[in-house]
Short mmCIF file of C-alpha atoms (C1' of nucleotides) in Angstrom, two decimals:
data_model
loop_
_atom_site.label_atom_id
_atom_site.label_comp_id
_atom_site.label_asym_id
_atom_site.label_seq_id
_atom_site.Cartn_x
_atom_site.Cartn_y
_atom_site.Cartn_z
CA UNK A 1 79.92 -14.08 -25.19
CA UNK A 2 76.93 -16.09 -26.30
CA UNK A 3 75.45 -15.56 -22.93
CA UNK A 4 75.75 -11.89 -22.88
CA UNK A 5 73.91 -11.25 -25.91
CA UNK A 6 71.09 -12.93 -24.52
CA UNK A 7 70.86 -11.41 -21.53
CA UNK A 8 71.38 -7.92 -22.81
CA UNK A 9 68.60 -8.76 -25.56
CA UNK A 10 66.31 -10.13 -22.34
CA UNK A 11 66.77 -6.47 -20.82
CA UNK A 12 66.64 -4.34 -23.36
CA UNK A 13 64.22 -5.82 -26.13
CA UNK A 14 62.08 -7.72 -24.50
CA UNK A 15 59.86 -8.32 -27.66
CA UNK A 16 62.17 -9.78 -28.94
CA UNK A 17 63.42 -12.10 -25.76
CA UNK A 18 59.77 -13.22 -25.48
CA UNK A 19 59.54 -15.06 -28.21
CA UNK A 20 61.77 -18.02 -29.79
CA UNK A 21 64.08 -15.75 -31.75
CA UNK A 22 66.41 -15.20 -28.64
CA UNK A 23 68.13 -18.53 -29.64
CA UNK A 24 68.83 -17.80 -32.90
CA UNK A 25 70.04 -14.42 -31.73
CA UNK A 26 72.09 -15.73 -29.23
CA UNK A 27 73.61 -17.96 -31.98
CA UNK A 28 74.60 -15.60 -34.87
CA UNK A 29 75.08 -12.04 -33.47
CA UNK A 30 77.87 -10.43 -32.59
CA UNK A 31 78.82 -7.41 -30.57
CA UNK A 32 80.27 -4.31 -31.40
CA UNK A 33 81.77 -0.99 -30.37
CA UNK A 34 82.01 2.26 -32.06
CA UNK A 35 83.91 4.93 -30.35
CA UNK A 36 82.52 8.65 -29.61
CA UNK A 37 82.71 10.06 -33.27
CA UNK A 38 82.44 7.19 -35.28
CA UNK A 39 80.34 6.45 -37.87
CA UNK A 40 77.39 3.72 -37.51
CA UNK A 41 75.93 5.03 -41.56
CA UNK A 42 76.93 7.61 -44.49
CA UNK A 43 74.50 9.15 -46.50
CA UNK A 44 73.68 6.75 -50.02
CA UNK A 45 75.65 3.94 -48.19
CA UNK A 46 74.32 0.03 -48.37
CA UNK A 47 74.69 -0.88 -44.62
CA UNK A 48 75.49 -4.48 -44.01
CA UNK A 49 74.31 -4.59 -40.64
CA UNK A 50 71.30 -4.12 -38.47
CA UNK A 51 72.76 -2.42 -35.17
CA UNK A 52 70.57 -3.00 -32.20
CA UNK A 53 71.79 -0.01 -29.50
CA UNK A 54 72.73 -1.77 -26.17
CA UNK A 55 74.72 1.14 -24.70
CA UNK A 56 75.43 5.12 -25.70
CA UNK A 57 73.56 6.88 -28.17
CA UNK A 58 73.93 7.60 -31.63
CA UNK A 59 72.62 11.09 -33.64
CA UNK A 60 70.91 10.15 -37.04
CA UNK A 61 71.08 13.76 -38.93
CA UNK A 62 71.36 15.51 -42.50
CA UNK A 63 73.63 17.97 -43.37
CA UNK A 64 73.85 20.70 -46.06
CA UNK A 65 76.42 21.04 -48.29
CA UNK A 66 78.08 24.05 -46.31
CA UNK A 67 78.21 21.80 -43.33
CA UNK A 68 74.97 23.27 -41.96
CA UNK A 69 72.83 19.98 -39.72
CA UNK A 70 69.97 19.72 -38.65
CA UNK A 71 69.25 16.55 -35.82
CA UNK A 72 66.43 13.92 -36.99
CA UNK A 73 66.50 11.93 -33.88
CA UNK A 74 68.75 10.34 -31.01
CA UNK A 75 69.15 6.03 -31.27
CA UNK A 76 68.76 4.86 -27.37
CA UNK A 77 69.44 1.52 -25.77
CA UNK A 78 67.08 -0.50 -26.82
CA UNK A 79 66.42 0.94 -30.27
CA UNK A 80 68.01 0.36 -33.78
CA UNK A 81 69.08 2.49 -36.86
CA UNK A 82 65.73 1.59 -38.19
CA UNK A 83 67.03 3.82 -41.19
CA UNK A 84 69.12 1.09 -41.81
CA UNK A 85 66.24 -1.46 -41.80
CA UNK A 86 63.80 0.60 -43.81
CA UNK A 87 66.63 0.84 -46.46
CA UNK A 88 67.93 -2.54 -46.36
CA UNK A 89 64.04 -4.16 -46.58
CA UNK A 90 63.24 -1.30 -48.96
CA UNK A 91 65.78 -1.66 -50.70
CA UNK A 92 66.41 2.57 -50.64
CA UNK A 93 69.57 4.38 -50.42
CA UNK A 94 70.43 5.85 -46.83
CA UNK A 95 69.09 9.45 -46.35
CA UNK A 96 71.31 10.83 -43.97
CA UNK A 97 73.93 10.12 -41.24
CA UNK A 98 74.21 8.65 -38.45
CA UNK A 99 77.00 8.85 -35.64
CA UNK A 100 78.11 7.67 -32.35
CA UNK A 101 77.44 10.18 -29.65
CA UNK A 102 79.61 8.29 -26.83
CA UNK A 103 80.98 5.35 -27.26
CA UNK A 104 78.09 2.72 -28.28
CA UNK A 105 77.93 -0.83 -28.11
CA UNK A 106 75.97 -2.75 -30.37
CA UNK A 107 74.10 -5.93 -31.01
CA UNK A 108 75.19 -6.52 -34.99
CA UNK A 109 72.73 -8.36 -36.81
CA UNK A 110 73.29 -9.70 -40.31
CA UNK A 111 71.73 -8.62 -43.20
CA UNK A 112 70.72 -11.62 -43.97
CA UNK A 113 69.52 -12.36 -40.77
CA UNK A 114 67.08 -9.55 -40.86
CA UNK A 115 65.58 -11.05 -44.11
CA UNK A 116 65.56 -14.15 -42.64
CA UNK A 117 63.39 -12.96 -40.05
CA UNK A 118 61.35 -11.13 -41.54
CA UNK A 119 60.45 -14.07 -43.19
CA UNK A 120 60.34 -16.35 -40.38
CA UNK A 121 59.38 -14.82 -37.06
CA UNK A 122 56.04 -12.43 -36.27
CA UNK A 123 57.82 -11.08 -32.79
CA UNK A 124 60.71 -9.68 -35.54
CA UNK A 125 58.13 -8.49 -37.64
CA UNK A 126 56.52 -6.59 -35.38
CA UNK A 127 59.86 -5.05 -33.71
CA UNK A 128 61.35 -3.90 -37.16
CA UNK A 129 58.16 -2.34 -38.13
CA UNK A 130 57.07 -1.01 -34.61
CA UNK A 131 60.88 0.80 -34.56
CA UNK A 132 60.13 2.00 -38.31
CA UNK A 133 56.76 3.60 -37.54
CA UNK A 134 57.80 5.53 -34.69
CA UNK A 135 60.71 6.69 -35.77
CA UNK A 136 58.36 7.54 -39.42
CA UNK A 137 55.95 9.60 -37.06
CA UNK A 138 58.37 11.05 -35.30
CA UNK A 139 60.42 12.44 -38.18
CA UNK A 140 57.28 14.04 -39.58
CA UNK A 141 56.72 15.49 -35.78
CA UNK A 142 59.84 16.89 -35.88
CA UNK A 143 59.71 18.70 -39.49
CA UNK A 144 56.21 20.01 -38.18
CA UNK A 145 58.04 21.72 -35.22
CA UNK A 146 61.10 22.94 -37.50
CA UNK A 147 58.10 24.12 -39.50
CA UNK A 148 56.04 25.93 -37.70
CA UNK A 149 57.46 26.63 -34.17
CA UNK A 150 59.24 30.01 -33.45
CA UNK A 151 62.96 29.17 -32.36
CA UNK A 152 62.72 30.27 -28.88
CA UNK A 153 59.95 28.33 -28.10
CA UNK A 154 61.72 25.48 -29.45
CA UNK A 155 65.28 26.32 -27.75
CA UNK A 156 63.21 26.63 -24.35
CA UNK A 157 61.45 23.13 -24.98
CA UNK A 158 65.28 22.03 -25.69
CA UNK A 159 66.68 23.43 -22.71
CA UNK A 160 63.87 21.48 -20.70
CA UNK A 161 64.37 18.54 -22.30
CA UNK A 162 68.20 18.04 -22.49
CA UNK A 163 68.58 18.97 -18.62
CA UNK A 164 70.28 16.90 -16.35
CA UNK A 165 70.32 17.96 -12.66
CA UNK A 166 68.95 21.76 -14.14
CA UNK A 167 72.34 21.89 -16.20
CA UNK A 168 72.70 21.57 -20.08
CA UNK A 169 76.49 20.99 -21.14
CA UNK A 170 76.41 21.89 -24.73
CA UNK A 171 78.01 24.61 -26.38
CA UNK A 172 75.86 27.18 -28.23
CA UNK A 173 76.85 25.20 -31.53
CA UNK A 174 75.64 21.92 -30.53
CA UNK A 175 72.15 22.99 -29.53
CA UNK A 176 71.74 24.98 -32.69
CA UNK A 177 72.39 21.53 -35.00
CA UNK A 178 70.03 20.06 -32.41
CA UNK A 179 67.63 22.76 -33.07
CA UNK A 180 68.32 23.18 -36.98
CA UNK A 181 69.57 26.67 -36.64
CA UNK A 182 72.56 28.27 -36.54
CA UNK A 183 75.15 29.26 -33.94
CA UNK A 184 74.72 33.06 -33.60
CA UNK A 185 71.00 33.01 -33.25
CA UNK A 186 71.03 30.55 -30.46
CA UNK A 187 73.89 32.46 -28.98
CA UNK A 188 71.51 35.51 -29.08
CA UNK A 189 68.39 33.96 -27.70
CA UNK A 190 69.95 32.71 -24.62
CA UNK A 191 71.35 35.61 -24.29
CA UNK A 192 67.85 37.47 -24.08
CA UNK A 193 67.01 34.41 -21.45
CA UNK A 194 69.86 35.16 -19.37
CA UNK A 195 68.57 38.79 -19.28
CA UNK A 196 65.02 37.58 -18.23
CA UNK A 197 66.56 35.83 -15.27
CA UNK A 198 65.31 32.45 -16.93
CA UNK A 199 68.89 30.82 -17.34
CA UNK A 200 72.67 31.57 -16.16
CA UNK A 201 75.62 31.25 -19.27
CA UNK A 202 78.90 29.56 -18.60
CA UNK A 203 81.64 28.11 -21.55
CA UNK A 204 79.57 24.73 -22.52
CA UNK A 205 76.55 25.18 -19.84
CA UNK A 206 73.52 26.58 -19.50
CA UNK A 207 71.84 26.65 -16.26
CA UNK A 208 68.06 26.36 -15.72
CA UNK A 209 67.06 29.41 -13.39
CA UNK A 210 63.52 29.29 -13.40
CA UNK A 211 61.71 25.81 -14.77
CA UNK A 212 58.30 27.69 -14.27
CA UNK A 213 59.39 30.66 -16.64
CA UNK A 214 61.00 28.32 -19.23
CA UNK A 215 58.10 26.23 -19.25
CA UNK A 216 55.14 29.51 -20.44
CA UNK A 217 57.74 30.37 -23.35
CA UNK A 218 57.66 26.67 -24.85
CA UNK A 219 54.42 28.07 -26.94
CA UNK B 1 33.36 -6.44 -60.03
CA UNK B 2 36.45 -8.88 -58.42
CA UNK B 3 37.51 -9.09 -62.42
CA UNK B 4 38.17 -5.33 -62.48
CA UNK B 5 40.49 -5.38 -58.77
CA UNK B 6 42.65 -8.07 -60.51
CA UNK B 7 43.16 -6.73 -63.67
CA UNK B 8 43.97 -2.77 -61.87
CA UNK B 9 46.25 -4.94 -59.76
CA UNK B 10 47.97 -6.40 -62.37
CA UNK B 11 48.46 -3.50 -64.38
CA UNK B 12 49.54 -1.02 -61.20
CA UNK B 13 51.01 -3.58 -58.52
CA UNK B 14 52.85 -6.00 -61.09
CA UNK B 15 54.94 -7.13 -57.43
CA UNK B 16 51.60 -8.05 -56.35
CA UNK B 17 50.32 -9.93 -59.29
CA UNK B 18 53.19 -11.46 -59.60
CA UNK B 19 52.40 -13.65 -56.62
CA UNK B 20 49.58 -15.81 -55.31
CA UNK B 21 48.34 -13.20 -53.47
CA UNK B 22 46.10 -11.66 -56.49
CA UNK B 23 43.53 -13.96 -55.92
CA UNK B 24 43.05 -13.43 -52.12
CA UNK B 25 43.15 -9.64 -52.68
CA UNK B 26 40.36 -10.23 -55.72
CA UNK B 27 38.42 -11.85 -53.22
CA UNK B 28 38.83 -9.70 -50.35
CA UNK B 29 39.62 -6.62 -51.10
CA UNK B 30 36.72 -3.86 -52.09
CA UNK B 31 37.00 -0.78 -54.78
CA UNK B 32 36.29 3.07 -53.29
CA UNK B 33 35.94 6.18 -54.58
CA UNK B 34 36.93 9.24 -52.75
CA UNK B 35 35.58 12.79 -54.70
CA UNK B 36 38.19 15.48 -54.94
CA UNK B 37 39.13 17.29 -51.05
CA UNK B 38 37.45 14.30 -49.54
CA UNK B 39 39.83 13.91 -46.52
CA UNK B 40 41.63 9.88 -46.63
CA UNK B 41 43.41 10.04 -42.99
CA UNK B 42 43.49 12.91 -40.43
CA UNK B 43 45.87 13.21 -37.86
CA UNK B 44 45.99 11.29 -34.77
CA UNK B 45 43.45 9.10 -36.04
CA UNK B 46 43.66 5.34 -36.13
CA UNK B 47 43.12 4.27 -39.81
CA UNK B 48 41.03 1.36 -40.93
CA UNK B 49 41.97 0.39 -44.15
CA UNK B 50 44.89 0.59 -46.27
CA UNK B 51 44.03 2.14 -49.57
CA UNK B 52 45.91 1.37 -52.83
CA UNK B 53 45.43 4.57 -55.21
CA UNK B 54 44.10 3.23 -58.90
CA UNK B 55 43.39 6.51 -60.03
CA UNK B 56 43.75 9.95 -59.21
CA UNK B 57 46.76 11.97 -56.82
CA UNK B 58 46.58 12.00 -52.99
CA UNK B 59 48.16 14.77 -51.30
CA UNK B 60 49.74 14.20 -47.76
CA UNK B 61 50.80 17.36 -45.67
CA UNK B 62 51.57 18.67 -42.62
CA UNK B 63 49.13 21.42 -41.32
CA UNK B 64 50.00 24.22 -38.06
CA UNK B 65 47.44 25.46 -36.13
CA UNK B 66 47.37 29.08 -37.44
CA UNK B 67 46.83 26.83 -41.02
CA UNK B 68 50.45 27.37 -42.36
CA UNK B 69 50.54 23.90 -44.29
CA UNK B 70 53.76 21.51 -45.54
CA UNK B 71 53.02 18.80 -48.47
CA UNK B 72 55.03 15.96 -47.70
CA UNK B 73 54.46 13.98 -50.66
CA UNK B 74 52.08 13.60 -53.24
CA UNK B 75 50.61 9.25 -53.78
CA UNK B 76 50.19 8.70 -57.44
CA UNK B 77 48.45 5.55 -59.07
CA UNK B 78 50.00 2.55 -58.05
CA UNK B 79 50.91 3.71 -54.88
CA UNK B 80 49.52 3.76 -51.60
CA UNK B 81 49.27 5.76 -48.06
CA UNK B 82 52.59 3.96 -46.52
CA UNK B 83 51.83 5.92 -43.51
CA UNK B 84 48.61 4.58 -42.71
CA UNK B 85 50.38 0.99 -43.47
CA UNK B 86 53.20 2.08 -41.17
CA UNK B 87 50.99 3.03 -38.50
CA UNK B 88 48.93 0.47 -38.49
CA UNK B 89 51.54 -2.23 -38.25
CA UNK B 90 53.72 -0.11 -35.68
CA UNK B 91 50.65 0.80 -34.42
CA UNK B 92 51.18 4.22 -34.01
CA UNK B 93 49.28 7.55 -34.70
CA UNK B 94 49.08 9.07 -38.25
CA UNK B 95 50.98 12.14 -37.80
CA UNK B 96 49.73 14.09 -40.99
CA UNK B 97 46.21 14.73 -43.24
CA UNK B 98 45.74 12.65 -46.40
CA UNK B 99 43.39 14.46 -48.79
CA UNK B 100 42.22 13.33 -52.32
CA UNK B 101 43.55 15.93 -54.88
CA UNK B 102 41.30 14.63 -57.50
CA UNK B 103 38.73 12.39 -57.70
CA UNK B 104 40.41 9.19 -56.28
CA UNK B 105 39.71 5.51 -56.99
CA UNK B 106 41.48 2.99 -54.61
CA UNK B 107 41.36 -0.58 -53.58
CA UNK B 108 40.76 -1.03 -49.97
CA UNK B 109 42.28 -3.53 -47.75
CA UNK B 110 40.97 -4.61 -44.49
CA UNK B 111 43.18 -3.85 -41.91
CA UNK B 112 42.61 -7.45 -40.74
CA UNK B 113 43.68 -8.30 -44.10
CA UNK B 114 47.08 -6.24 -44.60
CA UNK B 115 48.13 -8.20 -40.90
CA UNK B 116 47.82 -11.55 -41.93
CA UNK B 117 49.50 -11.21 -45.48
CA UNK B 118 51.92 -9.74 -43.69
CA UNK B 119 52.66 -12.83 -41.67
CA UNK B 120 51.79 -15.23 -45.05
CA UNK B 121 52.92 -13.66 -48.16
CA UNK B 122 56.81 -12.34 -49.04
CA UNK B 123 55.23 -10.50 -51.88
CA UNK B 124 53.33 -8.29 -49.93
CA UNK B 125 56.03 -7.57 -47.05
CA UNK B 126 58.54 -6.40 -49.64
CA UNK B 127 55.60 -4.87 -51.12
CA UNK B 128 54.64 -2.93 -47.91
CA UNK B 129 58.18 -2.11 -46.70
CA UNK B 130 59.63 -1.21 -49.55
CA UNK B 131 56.64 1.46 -50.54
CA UNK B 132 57.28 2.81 -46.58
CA UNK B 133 61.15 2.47 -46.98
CA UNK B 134 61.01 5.03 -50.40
CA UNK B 135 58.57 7.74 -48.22
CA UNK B 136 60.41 7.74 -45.51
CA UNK B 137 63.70 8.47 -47.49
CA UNK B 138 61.54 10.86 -49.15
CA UNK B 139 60.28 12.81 -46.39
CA UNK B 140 63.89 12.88 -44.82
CA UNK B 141 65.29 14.00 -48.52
CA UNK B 142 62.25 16.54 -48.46
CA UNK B 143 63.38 18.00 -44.92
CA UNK B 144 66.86 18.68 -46.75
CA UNK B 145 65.37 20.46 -49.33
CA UNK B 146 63.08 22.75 -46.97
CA UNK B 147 65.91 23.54 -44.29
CA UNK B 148 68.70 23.69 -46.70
CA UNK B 149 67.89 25.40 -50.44
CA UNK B 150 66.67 29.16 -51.07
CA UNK B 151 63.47 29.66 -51.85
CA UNK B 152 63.94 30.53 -55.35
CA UNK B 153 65.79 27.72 -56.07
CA UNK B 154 63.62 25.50 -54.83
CA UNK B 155 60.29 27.43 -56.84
CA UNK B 156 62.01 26.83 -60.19
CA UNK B 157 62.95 23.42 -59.53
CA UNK B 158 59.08 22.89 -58.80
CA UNK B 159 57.80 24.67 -61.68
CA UNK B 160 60.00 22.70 -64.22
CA UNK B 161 58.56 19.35 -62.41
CA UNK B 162 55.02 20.76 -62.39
CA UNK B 163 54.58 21.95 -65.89
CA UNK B 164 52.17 20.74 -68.31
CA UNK B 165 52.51 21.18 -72.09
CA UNK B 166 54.66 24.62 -70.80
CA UNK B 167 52.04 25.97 -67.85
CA UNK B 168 51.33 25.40 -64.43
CA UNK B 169 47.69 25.58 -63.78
CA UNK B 170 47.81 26.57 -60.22
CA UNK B 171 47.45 29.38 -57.79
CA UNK B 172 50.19 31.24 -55.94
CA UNK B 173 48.61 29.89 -52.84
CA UNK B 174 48.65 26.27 -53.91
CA UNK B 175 52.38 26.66 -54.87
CA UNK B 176 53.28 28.10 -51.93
CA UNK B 177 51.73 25.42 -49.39
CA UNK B 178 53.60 22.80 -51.76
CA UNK B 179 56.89 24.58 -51.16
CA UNK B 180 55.84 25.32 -47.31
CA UNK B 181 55.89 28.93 -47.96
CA UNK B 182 53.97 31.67 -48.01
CA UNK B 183 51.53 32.94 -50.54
CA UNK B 184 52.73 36.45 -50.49
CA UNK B 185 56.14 35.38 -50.76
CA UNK B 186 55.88 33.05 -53.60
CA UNK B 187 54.14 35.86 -55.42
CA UNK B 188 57.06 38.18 -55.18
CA UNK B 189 59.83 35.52 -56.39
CA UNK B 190 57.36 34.68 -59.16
CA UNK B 191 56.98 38.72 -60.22
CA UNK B 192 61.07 38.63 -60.34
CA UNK B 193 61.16 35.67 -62.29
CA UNK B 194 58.54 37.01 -65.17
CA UNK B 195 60.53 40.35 -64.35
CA UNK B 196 63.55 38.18 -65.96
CA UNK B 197 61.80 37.14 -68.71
CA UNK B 198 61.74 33.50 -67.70
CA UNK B 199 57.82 33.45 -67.04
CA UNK B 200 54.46 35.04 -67.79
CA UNK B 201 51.91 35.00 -65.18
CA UNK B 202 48.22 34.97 -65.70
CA UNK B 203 45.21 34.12 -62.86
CA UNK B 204 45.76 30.62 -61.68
CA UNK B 205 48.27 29.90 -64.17
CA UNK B 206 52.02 30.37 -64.65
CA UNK B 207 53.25 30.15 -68.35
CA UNK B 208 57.62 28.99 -68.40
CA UNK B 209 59.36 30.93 -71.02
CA UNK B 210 63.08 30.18 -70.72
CA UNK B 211 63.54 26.46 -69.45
CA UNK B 212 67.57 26.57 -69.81
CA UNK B 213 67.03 30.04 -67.76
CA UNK B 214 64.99 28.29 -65.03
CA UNK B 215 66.95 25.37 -64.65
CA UNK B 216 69.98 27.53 -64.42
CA UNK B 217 68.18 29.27 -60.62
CA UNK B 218 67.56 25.53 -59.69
CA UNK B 219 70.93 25.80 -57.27
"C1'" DG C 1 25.21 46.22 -64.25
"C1'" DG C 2 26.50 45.13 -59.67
"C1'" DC C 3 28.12 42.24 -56.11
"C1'" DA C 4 30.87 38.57 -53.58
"C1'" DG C 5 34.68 35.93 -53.49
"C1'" DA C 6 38.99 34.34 -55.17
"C1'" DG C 7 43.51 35.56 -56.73
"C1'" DC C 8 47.21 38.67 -56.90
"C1'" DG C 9 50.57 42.93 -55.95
"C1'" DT C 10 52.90 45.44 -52.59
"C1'" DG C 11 54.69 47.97 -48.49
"C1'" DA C 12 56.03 47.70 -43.56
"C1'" DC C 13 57.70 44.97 -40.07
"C1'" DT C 14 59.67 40.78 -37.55
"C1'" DT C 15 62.27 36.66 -37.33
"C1'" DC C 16 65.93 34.11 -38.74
"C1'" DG C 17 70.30 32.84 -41.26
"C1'" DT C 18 74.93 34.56 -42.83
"C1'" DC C 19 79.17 36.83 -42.35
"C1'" DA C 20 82.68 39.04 -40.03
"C1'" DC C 21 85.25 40.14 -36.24
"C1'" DA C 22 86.65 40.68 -31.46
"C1'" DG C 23 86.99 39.43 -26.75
"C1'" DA C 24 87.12 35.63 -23.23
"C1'" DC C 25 88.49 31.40 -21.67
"C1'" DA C 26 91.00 26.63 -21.63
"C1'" DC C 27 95.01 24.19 -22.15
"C1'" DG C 28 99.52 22.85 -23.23
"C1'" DC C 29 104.36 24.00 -23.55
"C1'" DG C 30 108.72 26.23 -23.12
"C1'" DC D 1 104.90 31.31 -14.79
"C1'" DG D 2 103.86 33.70 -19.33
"C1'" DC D 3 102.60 32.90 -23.85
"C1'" DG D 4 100.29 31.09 -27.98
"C1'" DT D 5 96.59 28.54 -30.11
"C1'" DG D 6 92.23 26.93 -30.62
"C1'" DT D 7 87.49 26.82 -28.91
"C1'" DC D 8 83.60 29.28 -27.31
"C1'" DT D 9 80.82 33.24 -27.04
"C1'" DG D 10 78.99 38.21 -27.94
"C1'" DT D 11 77.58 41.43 -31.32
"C1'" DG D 12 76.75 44.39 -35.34
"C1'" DA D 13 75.39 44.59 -40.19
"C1'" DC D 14 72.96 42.68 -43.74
"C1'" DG D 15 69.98 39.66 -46.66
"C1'" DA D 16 66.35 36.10 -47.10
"C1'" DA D 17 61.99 34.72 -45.72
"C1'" DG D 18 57.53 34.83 -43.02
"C1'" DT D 19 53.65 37.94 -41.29
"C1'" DC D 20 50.23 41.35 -41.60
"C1'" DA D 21 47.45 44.50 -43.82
"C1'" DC D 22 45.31 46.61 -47.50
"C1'" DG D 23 43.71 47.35 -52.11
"C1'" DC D 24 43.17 46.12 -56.78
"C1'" DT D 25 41.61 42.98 -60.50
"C1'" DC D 26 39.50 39.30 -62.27
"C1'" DT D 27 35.47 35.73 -62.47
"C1'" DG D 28 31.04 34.04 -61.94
"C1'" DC D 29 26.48 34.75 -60.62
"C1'" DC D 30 22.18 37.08 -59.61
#
DNA sequence: GGCAGAGCGTGACTTCGTCACAGACACGCG
DNA sequence: CGCGTGTCTGTGACGAAGTCACGCTCTGCC
């Protein structure tokens, strides 16, 4: 077991592998899974661990009290719920929620391992706050856009984004959390790019028709 | 001149004072003065010092290209600009604009400076992260508040938090960048509020009449 | 007084969110 | 196979909020 942390840290954080901490990781981490749906953090929760994200992906979002979301960002391999850190070194309550997209595993590092670190090792250091900036910048990118952008610029920026092999298999209700807007309007603006001859509707797919269209109405 | 950093940083940082670190940053560190709309960060730059606010407000926002603007958060004394902090040890670009509301006094670190007490003094890591763990739940709790809560709500929460001695000294247009509006909608929902009897408006100033009333719209 | 600029009021229009409802499709089960 | 149930999508009606345009009223200054 031992052995497979350290080679999945080597891969995926190499930061961290580079320097002397991979030892101690090795010697007091743990693995874990969370299944498709489960929860990694609740809003105004005290998380006791620091996952690192070897496999799946995990959706950090807020939600309103009628259930509305909007998505702050997607956890990839090779990231962390630097929420988790902030809070935990900051010693703030959680902001939002976070949940397992597909089934994640996880390098589980103690809370008072992180401390430790933080304490002890520059190459930690500089991951935990490298992850935290980003993700900072990022969050303040993405208000900008919910901000200021028109919604089907941002749906056809979406659409661009989330394909894989010119398909997107989401319903209408998962891009419009993604997007921060509700189910109807999404419904309605694809609609209008189906009409344009931009994209093809099917139950849980949309289909890219022309990339070169899609692209001019990003804004 | 070194006398007066120590004895702000005592008063303002007690977590700094606290520790051995006040007299390296009485040594080291320099006072500055920004005057009132003198710009601290702009967007995308790379920052060069990390300013802790002695005096004075610092307003941080989010700006579109047609102008539209978003404050993020205002830094009051005893604070500092997190984000610059954050980006400078994730090393990534400052995503926002950081002007001085009033005339601002600060204490400037060296870049150079806010690295290596980062790698020799616990004070000023839990110092740094926990000022950048509070924004960032901030910002995140902010994004709530814009996607989620009406517009009225949200102006009556902001005018009971503004007021002074019963007034708000400011312009609709002010207001409305604070709440991410619009001026000329923030004028209307003010009209229907002094239409209720629960303000009086005057030029650049809005008077609260019924405080149980307005905290009753808060939502 | 007269003028320029800032601040405010207001109507018309567009975009977006909310609500309601109906049709279409998937899937399991008798 | 037919049937029912739940999910997914389409659509109209409406309200909230942003945009645009214009005009009026202050204020300060010459």
């Amino acid at each position: 077991m031992a052995a497979r942390v350290s080679e999945v840290v080597t891969e995926l954080f190499p930061t961290l592998a580079a320097s002397s901490l991979l030892a101690e990781v090795d010697a007091r981490a743990q693995t874990v899974r969370v299944p498709a749906g489960g929860f990694i953090c609740m809003e105004g929760e005290a998380c006791q661990m620091l996952p690192l994200v070897t496999a799946g992906t995990v959706r950090v979002f807020v939600q309103s009290d009628e259930g509305r979301e909007v998505t702050l960002y997607r956890i990839q391999p090779g990231e962390s719920c630097v929420l988790t850190a902030s809070c935990l070194l900051g010693d703030a309550d959680f902001p939002a929620f976070a949940v397992a997209e597909t089934d994640v595993r996880a390098i589980a590092v103690r809370l008072s391992d992180v401390q430790t670190w933080m304490d002890t090792s520059e190459a930690w250091r500089g991951f935990v706050l490298g992850l935290i900036a980003r993700r900072f910048a990022e969050v303040i990118g993405r208000m900008e856009d919910l901000m200021f952008r028109r919604l089907d610029a941002r749906l056809a920026d979406y659409l661009l984004e989330a394909a894989v092999e010119g398909h997107v298999a989401r319903t209408h209700e998962q891009i419009a959390t993604d997007l921060g807007s509700a189910r109807a309007v999404v419904s309605r603006h694809l609609k209008a790019l189906e009409q344009d001859g931009l994209v093809t509707l099917d139950r849980s797919r949309v289909t890219l028709r022309d990339m070169a269209g899609l692209r001019a109405r990003r804004g």
